[in-house]
Every structure is written in C-alpha cells, then in structure tokens.
XYZ file of C-alpha atoms in Angstrom:
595
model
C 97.609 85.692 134.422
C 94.390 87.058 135.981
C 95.697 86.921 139.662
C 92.943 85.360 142.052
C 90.102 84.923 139.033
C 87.451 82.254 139.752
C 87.829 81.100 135.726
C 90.048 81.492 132.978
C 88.645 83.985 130.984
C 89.017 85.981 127.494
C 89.550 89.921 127.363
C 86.972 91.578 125.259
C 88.541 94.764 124.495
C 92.250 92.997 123.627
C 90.836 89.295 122.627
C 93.976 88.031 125.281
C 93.175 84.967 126.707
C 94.143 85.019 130.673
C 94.428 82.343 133.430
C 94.181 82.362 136.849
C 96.934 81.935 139.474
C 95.771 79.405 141.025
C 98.488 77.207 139.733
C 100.992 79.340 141.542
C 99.236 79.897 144.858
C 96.320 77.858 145.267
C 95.130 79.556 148.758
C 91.533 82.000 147.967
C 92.181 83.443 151.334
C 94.997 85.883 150.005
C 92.410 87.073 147.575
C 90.480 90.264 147.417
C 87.755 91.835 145.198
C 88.610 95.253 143.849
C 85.690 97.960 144.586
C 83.826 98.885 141.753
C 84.637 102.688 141.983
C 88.748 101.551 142.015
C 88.131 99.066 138.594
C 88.090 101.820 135.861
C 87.725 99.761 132.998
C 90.051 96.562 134.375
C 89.435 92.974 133.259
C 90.210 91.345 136.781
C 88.347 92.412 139.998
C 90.728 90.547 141.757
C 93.965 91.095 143.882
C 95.823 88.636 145.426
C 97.744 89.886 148.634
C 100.395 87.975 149.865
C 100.460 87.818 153.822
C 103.992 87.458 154.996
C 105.913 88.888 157.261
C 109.272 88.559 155.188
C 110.531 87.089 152.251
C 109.217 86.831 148.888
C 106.527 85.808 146.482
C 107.180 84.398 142.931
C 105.562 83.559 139.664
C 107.649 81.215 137.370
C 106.604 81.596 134.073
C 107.593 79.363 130.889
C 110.701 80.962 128.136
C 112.695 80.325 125.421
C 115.972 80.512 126.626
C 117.557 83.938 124.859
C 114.228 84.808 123.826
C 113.228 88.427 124.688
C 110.387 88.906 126.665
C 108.173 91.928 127.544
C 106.748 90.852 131.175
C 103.960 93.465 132.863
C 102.420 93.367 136.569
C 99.542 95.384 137.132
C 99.386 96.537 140.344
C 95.680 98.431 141.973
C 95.862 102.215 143.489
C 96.319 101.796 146.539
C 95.508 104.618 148.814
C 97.727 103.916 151.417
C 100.262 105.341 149.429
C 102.471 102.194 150.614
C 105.520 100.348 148.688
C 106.977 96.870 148.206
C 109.471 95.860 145.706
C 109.289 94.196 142.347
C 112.032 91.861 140.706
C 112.747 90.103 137.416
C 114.507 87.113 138.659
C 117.204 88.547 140.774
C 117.057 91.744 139.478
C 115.057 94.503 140.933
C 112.888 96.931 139.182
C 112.522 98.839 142.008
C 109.563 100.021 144.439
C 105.781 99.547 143.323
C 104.361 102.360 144.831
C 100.535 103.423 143.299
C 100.132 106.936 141.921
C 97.365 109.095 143.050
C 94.176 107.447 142.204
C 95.688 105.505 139.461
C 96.671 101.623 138.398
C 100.431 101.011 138.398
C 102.189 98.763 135.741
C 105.807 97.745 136.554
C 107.177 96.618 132.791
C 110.983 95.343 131.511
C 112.050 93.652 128.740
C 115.060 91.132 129.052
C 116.510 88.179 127.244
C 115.646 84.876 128.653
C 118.801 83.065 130.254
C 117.145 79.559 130.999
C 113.221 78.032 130.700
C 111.414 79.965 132.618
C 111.816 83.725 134.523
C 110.597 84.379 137.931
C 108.926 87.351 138.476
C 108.913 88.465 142.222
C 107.192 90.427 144.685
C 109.239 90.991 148.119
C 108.407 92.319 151.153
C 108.064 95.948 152.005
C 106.032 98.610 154.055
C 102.926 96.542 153.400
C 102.245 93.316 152.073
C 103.022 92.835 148.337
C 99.450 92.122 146.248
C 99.373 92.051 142.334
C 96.173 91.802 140.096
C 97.544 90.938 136.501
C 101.087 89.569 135.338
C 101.607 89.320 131.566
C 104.631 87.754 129.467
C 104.705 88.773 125.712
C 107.384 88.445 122.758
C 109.480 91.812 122.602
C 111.468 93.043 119.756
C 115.060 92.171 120.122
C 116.123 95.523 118.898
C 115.629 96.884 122.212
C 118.212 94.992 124.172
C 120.568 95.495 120.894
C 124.406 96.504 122.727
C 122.828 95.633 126.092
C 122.298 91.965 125.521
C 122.792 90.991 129.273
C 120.590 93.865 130.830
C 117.045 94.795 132.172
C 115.683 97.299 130.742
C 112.860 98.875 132.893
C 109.942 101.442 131.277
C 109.643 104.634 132.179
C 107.595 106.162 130.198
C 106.037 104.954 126.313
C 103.644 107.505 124.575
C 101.447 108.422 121.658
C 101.836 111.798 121.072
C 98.669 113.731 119.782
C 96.210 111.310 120.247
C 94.564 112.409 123.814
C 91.915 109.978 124.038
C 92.243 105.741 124.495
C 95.505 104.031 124.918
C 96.416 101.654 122.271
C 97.611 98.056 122.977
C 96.776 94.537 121.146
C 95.649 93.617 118.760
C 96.766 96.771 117.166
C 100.164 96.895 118.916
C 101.084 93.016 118.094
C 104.009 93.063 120.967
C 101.071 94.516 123.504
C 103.117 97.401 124.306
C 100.944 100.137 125.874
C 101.103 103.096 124.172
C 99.710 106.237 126.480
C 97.744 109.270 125.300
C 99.490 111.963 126.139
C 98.393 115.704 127.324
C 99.068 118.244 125.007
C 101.229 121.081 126.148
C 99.624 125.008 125.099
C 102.320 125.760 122.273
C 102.183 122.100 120.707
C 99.975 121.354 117.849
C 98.556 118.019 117.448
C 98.699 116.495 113.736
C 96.749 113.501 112.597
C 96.897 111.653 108.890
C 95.757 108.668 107.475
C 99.032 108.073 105.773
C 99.836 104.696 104.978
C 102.473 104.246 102.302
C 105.087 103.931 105.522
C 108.594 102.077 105.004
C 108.526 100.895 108.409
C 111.980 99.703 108.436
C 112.547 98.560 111.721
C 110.707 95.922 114.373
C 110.693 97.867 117.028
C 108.242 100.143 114.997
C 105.259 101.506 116.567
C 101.878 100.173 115.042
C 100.586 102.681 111.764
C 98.067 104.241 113.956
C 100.446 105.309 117.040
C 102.092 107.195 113.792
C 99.546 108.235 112.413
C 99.243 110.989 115.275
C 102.234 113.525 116.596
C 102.682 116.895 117.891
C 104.396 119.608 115.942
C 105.947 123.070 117.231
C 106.962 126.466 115.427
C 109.997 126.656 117.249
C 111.051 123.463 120.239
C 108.866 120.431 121.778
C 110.100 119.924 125.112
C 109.193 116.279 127.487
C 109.992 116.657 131.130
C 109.862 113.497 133.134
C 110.978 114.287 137.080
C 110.380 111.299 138.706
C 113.250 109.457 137.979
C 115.019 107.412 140.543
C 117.812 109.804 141.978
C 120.891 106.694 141.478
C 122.471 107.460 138.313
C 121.553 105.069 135.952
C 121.325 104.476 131.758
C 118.535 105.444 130.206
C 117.722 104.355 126.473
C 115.653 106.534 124.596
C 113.726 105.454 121.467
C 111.973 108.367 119.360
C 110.025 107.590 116.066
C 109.018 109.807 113.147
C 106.365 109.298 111.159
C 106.208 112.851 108.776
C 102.720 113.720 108.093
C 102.404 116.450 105.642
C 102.790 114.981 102.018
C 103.961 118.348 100.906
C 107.107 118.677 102.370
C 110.897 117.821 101.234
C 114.005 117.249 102.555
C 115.290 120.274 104.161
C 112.025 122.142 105.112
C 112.032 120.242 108.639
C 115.172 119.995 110.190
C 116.170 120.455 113.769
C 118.509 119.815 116.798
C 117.381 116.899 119.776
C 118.874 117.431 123.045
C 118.680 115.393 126.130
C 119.471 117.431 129.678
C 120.552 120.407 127.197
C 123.082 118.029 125.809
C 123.235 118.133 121.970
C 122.938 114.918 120.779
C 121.918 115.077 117.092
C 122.426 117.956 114.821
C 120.076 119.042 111.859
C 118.209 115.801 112.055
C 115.720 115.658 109.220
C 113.386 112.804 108.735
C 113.245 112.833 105.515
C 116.833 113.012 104.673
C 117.013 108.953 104.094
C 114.345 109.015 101.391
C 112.178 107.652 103.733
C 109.218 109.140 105.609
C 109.480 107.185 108.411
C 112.986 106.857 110.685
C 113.829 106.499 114.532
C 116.669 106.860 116.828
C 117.931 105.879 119.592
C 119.445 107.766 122.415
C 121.911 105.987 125.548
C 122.084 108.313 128.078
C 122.883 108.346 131.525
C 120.650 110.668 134.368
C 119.729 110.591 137.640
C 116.791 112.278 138.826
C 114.864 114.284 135.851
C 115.418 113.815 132.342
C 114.597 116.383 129.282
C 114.147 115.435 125.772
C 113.699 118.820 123.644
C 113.950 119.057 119.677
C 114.631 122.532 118.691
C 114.187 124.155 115.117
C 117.312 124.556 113.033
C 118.252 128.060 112.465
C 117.345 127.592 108.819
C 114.311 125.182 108.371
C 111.027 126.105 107.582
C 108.706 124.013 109.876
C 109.529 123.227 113.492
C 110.054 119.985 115.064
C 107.615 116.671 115.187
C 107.787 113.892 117.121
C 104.782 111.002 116.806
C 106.204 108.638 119.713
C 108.923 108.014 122.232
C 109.830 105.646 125.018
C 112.371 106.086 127.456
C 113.381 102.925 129.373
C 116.123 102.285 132.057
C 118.707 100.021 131.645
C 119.302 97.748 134.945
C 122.369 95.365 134.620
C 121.295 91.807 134.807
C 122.205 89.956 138.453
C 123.398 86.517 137.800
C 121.074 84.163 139.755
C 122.170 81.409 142.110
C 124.115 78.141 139.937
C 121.476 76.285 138.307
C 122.722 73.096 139.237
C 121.699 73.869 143.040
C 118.777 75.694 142.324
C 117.247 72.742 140.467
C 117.949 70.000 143.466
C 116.681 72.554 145.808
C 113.530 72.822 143.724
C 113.328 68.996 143.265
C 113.871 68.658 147.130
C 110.948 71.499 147.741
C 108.495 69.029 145.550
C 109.749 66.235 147.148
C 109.155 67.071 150.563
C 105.424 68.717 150.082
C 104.116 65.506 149.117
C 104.287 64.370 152.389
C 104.108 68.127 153.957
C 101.613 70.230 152.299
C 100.306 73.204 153.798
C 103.986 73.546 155.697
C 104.923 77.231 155.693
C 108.607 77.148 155.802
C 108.074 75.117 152.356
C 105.580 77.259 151.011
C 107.907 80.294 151.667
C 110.276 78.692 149.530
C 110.096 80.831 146.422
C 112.376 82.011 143.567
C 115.881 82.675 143.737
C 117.302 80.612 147.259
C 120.016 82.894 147.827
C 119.581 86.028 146.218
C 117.249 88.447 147.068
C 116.218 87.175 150.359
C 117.064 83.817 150.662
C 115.048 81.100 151.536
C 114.463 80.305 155.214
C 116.782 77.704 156.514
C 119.741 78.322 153.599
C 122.858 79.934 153.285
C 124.926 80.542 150.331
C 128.305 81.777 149.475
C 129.794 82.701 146.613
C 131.907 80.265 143.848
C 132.866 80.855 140.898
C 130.888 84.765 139.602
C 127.619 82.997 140.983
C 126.082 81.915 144.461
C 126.065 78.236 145.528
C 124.080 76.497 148.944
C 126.396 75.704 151.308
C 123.997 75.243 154.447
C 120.253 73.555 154.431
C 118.703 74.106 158.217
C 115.202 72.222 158.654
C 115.649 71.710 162.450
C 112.206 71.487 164.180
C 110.436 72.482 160.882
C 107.519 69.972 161.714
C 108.779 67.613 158.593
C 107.891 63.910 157.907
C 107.780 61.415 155.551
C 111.521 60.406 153.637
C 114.410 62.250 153.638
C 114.491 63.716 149.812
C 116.884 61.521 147.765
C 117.826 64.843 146.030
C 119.101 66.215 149.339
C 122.692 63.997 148.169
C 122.785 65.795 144.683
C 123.503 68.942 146.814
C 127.220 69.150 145.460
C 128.127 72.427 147.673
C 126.546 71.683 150.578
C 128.467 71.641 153.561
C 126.163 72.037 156.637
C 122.630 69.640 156.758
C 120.687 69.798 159.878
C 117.374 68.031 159.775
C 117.258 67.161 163.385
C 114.132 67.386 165.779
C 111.663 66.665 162.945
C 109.745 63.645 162.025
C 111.614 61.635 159.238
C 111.549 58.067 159.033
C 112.916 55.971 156.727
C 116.630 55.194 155.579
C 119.328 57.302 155.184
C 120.385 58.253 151.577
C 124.023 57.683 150.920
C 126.244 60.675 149.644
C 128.858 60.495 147.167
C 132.664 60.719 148.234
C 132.796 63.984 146.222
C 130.148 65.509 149.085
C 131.918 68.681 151.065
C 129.565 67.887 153.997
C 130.902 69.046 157.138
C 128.469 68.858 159.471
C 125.673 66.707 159.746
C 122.339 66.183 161.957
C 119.854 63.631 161.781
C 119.319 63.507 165.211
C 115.497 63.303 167.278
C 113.718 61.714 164.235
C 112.409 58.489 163.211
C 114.651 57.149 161.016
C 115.432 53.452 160.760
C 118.218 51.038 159.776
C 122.207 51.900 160.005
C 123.645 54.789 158.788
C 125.223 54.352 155.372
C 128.890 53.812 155.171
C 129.229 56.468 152.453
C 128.264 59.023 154.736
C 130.671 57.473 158.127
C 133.417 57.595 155.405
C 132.893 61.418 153.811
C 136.378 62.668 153.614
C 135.591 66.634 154.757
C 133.225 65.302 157.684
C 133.602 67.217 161.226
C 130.720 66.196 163.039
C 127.869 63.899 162.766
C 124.916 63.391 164.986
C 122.446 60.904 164.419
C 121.052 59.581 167.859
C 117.749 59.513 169.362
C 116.557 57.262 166.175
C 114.339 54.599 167.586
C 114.888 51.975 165.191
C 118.159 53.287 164.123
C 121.520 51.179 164.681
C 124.414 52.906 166.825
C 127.804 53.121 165.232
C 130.488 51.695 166.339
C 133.068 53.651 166.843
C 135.858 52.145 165.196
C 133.807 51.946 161.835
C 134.490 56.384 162.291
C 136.411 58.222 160.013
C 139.445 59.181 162.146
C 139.483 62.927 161.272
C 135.602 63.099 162.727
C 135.735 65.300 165.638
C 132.142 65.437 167.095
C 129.767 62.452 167.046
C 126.921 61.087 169.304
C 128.105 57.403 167.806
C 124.232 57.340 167.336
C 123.216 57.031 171.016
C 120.207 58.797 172.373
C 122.204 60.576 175.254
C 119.258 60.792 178.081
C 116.226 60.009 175.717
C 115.218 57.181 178.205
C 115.922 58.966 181.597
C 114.962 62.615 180.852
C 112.855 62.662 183.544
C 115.333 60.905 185.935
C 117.839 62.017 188.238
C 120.121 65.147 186.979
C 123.687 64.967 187.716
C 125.462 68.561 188.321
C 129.038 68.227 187.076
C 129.686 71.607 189.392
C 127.591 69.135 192.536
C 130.263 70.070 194.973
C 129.587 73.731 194.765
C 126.727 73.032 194.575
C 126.210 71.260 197.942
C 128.351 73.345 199.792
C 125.504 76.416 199.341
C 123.118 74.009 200.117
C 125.025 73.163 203.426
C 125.468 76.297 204.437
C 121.870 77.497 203.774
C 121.115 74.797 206.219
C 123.238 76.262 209.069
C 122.247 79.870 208.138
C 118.264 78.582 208.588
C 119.100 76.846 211.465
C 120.480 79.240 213.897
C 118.388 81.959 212.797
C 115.330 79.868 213.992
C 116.845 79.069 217.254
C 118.231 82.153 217.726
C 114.626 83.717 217.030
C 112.723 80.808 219.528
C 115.118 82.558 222.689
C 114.503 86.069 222.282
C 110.920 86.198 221.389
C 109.161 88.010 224.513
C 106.561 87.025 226.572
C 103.669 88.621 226.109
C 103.563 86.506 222.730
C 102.515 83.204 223.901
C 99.631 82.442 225.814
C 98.914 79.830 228.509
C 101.959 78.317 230.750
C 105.590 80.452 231.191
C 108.941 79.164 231.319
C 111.334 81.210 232.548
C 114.214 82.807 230.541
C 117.572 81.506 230.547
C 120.732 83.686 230.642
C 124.266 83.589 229.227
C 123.364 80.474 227.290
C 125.665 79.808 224.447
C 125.410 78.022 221.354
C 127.561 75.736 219.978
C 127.172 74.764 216.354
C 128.573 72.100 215.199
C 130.967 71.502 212.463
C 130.375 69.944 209.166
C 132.235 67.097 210.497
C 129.244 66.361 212.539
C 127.124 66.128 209.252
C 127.234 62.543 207.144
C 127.973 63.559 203.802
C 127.652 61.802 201.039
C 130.724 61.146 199.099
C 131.070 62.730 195.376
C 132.611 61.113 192.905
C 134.655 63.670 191.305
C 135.274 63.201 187.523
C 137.421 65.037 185.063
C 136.184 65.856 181.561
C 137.979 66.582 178.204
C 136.949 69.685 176.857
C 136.287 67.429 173.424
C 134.316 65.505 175.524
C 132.173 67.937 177.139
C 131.597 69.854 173.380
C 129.790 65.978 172.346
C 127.826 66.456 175.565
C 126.663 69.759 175.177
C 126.456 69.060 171.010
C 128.877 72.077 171.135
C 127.249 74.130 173.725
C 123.856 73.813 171.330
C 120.707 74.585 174.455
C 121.128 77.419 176.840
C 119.336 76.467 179.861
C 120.183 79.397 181.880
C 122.845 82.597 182.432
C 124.135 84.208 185.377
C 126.978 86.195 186.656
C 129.496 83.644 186.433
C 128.699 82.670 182.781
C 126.275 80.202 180.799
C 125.062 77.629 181.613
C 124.202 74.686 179.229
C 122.217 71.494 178.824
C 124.279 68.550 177.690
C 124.094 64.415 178.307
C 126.731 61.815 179.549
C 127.351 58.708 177.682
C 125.463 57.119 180.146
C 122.525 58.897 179.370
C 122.789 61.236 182.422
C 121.960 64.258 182.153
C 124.418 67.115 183.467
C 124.358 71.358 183.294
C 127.537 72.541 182.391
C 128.559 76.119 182.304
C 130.708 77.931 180.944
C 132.545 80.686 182.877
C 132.319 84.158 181.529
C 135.763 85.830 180.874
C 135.105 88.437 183.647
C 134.244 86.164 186.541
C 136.475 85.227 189.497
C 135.025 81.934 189.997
C-alpha cells in the first residue's frame, strides 16, 4: 500500500506492484508530499497523517487464516524527534520514533488467526502518519515453538557487503537485508560460490551468502537500543563457508550471547554441509551481544555471513469475533445513511482493546473481551436503527437517545442480557416490539418523546422493570410553559421575605434622607414615628398544593438524576418531568448540609 498515492503504481527497482489507501481512508486532506531532500531513493512521496486527538487508525488487510505473514510500515524521518505507537492487531510493537535523518520500518512476522490482520497506528506525542504498509508470505520456520507470538525485528543484516540493501526479487519473502559497517579488525570475504545445500526456508537468498566477515581471533555485534522490559529475543545466524580449501576442523569456534556460552566448538562444516544456521532464544533487556570467539585449537577464526535478531511479543487475544463482526456490520450499516460522521469514522480496529471505540465498553468473558455497553446518545445519527444492533448477544446497556432515528424498532431475542435501554428524543414510529417489553434481564427502558411512536401501557410491562417513561414525552409539549418547583414553599418563603426586607429599607431610606437633597417645596420632619409592619397574615397567599413523591418515582422523573441543571451548598440540583408533563427541579441534598 502506497499510503496517500494519486495512482496505483509499479516499483521499478523491486517490480512490487502497490496501491493506494484510498480504500481505507478516502479523505486527501490527511495527505502530505514528502520534500525532495527527505525522499532518498523512496517510491511514495506521500504521507498520510492522521489528525485525531485520540484513538486509533487501522488498515485491515486480507489473510489466510494460520498463514504467516511478514507485514512492514514505513514510516518518514521525522525531525521532530516525536513518537506514536504501532500495533499488529492488539498487539503492540511498540513506539515509532524516526532515527536521526533516517526512514523507520516497524516489521513482525505472526501467524494469521482469522481473514484479515489489522495493522494500527494509535495516538501519541504527535499525530500518527505512515507512508508505505506491506504484507508478504514469511517462512514458517520463524514462529517454529512460538506459534502464538509476535515476533518484532530488530535488527536483519548482510554482513560484508557495505553498499545496497538487498530485498525482492532477490530475497523472494522481501525481507530487507542491511549492509552493514565493517568494524577495523573484521575482514570482509566475498565468493561466487554456488554449489550451496540450502537446507532450510528460512535461508537467506545465495547472494546475502555470498558475502561475510571473518576475524583472526572473535567477531563481536553490539546492539544497545533495546527496549529496557525484559523480553525474548530469537536470534537466527547463517553460515555460508567461503573458502573451498578448508575442512572440518580448521574453523571452529565458541558463540556467546551477553558472555553467555551458548554453543561450543561450532564448526560449519561439521554436517558435511557448507552451509548451516542456528538459532538462538534468549532473553535481554536493554543491550544484547552476539560474539563468536576462536576455539583454542582451530586454525581460522570465526565467520558469520548474516544474522537477524527479532523479539518475541506474546500474542493479545483480540475482542470475541462474534461481537466484533456485528459491531462492524452495524458500523457499515449506519454510514450509509451517516457518512462523513466522526464518531463512526473513529471506529477502527479492535473495539475494546487498545483504545476502545468511542461510545463502547467491554468486559471480560470467557479469556477474551465481549461489548457489554453501545452509547450513541446525541451522536447526530439518522436513518434506521441497524438490524444488527439485536445480534449483539453481550450487550447489556444501548443508549441511542437524542439522535435522529426513525423507523421501527427491531425486536431482540429472549436470550438478549439487555438491561438498560434508551430510545428516547428520536423519530421513531410504530409500537415498541413486545420482544423487547418482555426481555427477561430488563431494568429500565425509555422510549418517549417519539412523535409517531405508541405509548405503552403499563400493564403490557414486564413486572421486574424498574424505570420506564411508559413512552410518554414528559414536558416535550410544554417546555416552554410554566415550571413547577417541587421545593415551591421554600421557595416562596425567600421570596416573601425579600419583599419585606426591600420594603422597609425603602421607607426607612424616604424618612431620613436630609434636606438639602430635594429641591423646590419642604415638608417638615416628623418625629418618634413608628412603623408597624405587618404580618404575613396580612398578605393573600396563594395556597400550595403539597405533594409527596416516591423516591422510585422521582428517579423516572429525573431519568435517574440524568441533567444537572445547577449545584449549590445544599446539594444538586436536577432537571426532571412529571407525568403530567410538568416540568419540576429537584435536588438532591448533599450529605453535609443541614437543610
């Protein structure tokens, strides 16, 4: 995949065929050309950066389920220095963070466990952008005793060959092989032998062996920028010997890894083969040293034509299948009548793992992660309620209130574990199926404010329902009418007593303000007067009907306490409606006030 390329387009130096992305992600606005100074020697000028603020971005690409699979993303220097994480489905390869002035490729090799793989970018320090993304065959002999593992490159190179790096066609699995700096004791060797028995699939290509590096006494490869964790490490080293001369016995020496022995008088030739490699499992954290060191009694020192070193990452298990592929389904579903909605288009990869999607929760059941909670509330959504939104077997919470779905209700299957429901402030038409009414594990179920939906009678209710709205709009048609205060008698009594308060002060005021402050006729000033106020007996006051509420009842109000419309020092206080469609502010007293 050339990421962000106007045209599909064939690689003259490998003959690899690439497409663009635009399959995947089909906005050009994420896209940016690479300068020409930063391209050294790249196919794509392209990068595609992915604007988000959290989250993830994923490619799905097509497998063979327990295929193995060599997948590559090329990543451009960036000289920001800045990181952002890569993943193989679920499991992470770690950060992606550019060396100095150079192109980074994130590689693994795994065995397929379905029809396709995600591969993932997630948010970081920066945005996540990508140029290339490659999938290839891979040998299976590298995932041989770790069949349910990632294993992650570190480092593959062809030693004494210092100028091009060789990939397909030559390398048939398009595994990079690196030229490699020679150290100052090191000799290279080069050969055009070709009567090889290369016994193995994992082989390098002839002319990766055809080169090596050769010591009098120890080669020595220090890699120090290993990830500090302690994790496996598999190393593979091949030998390919060169000089025609020599025997068996005449090169034999000692490999260590960290100054751990871990073969003794190795000698290539010792099979009857010129050609053999091994393979090293290791564990390090940190740095990791591979020396081979001359036996005390062989003539020649060590060779070595190639190695690779690659760290094993155990395989996450992604979120159950069944879920994932209803909550795809629903996804499709609901951007035919949505495109271009973000919370949908943020939808991407794994839902739970990983950073799950927005609007889903998961638990665990059974070693793997199931959805037990879809939130769409006011997620700007129309068109029908997904039919696959019933299929969700482990759902247990649905809330797709305060959107703009019309249509019918689906009906859910008795087996359902729904909960809660929400259906509320849409435009949804007709009566609400009896399957859902009847759902054995429901709790609460709102689906009011409908236009042209039928209210439920409440007898038709499962008895074990706690919380419903019976369908009713609660206040739709009087929001802007009169608001009833179930605390009014408080309430009043301030507003009473404000009265008086303004009241006296004003007359009070009028009697002692001096002369000199009006102008034109005097009156003169009385003495001793006294006021009498009078009591609130004097005042008509309007009789309040005072009405006692059930604390179940004031939950279905308030939709369980579900809009804050204000807080003070006596508690919260919240928005809720009356079955008469009044509207009332309840609150709810805090546990330190006196009130």
């Amino acid at each position: 995949i050339a990421c962000c390329a106007d045209l599909n387009y064939t690689d003259p130096l490998t003959t690899l065929n690439y497409t663009t992305d635009y399959t995947w992600f089909s906005d050009k606005r994420s896209c940016r050309k690479i300068p020409e100074t930063e391209l050294r020697n790249r196919s794509n000028e392209n990068v595609r950066l992915f604007d988000i603020d959290e989250g993830k971005r994923c490619y799905d690409l097509p497998t063979i389920k327990n295929g193995v699979y060599l997948i590559r993303g090329t990543f451009p220097f960036d000289s920001l220095n800045s990181s952002f994480n890569a993943s193989i489905g679920v499991t992470q390869l770690g950060a992606v963070r550019s060396p100095r002035l150079q192109d980074l490729e994130i590689e693994g090799v795994f065995r397929a466990t379905k029809d396709y793989i995600d591969f993932c970018l997630l948010k970081g320090e920066v945005y996540p952008f990508i140029s290339q993304l490659e999938l290839r065959p891979s040998p299976e002999e590298y995932l041989q005793d770790f069949p349910t593992s990632v294993l992650k490159l570190i480092s593959r190179n062809n030693l004494g060959d210092t100028k091009d790096d060789i990939r397909f066609p030559v390398d048939q699995s398009d595994r990079i092989w690196k030229a490699s700096s020679i150290s100052s004791s090191a000799v290279p060797l080069s050969s055009n032998v070709s009567n090889v028995d290369l016994n193995a699939n994992v082989t390098p290509p002839l002319t990766v062996l055809q080169t090596a590096l050769t010591d009098p006494e120890r080669l020595e490869f220090i890699h120090t920028d290993l990830e500090t964790e302690d994790y496996g490490y598999r190393v593979f080293l091949y030998f390919l010997e060169l000089d025609r001369t020599l025997q068996a016995g005449q090169r034999v020496f000692d490999i260590y890894v960290n100054s751990e022995i871990k073969k003794e008088s190795f000698d290539v030739l010792a099979g009857g083969s010129n050609y053999r490699y091994d393979v090293l499992d290791i564990s390090a954290s940190g740095s990791l040293n591979v020396t081979l060191v001359k036996a005390s009694k062989s003539e020649f020192g060590p060779l070595l034509n190639a190695y690779e070193i690659l760290q094993v990452r155990p395989w996450i298990e992604e979120t159950n299948q069944t879920d994932v592929g209803v909550i795809q389904k629903m996804r499709e579903e609901l951007l035919l009548q949505n495109s271009g909605n973000r919370a949908l288009e943020s939808w991407s990869g794994d839902p739970c793992i990983l950073l799950p999607w927005k609007g889903i929760a998961c638990d665990g059941s059974n070693g793997s992660s199931v959805i037990t909670k879809l939130d769409l509330s006011s997620s700007n959504l129309k068109g029908l309620i997904p039919s696959s939104i019933a299929e969700m077997t482990n759902l247990e919470t649905l809330n797709i209130s305060h959107n703009s779905f019309d249509g019918s209700v689906p009906s859910f299957p008795l087996s359902s574990l729904l909960i809660s429901v929400d259906l509320s402030y849409n435009d949804l038409m007709g009566k609400l199926p009896e399957s859902i009414v009847k759902l054995p594990h429901l709790k609460s179920l709102y689906f009011g404010c409908n236009e042209h939906m039928s209210p439920e009678d409440p007898a038709n209710m499962n008895s074990s329902l706690i919380n419903t709205d019976y369908g009713r709009c609660k206040g739709k048609e009087s929001r802007f009418g009169q608001v009833i205060v179930i605390g009014a008698i408080t309430c009043g009594s301030l507003l009473i007593t404000l009265a008086f308060g303004v009241l006296f002060v004003c007359r009070y005021r009028q009697k002692l303000i001096p002369w000199e402050g009006f102008a034109g006729k005097k009156y003169p000033m009385e003495t001793n007067i006294i006021f009498s106020l009078p009591s609130k007996d004097d005042f008509f006051i309007k009789s309040v009907s005072i009405q006692a509420f059930t604390l179940e009842y004031i939950e279905v109000a308030t939709e369980r306490y579900k809009t804050l419309i204000g807080e003070g020092g006596f508690g919260s206080v919240y928005r809720g409606t009356l079955n008469d469609g009044q509207e009332v502010a309840v609150k709810v007293r805090s546990s330190t006030s006196t009130q």
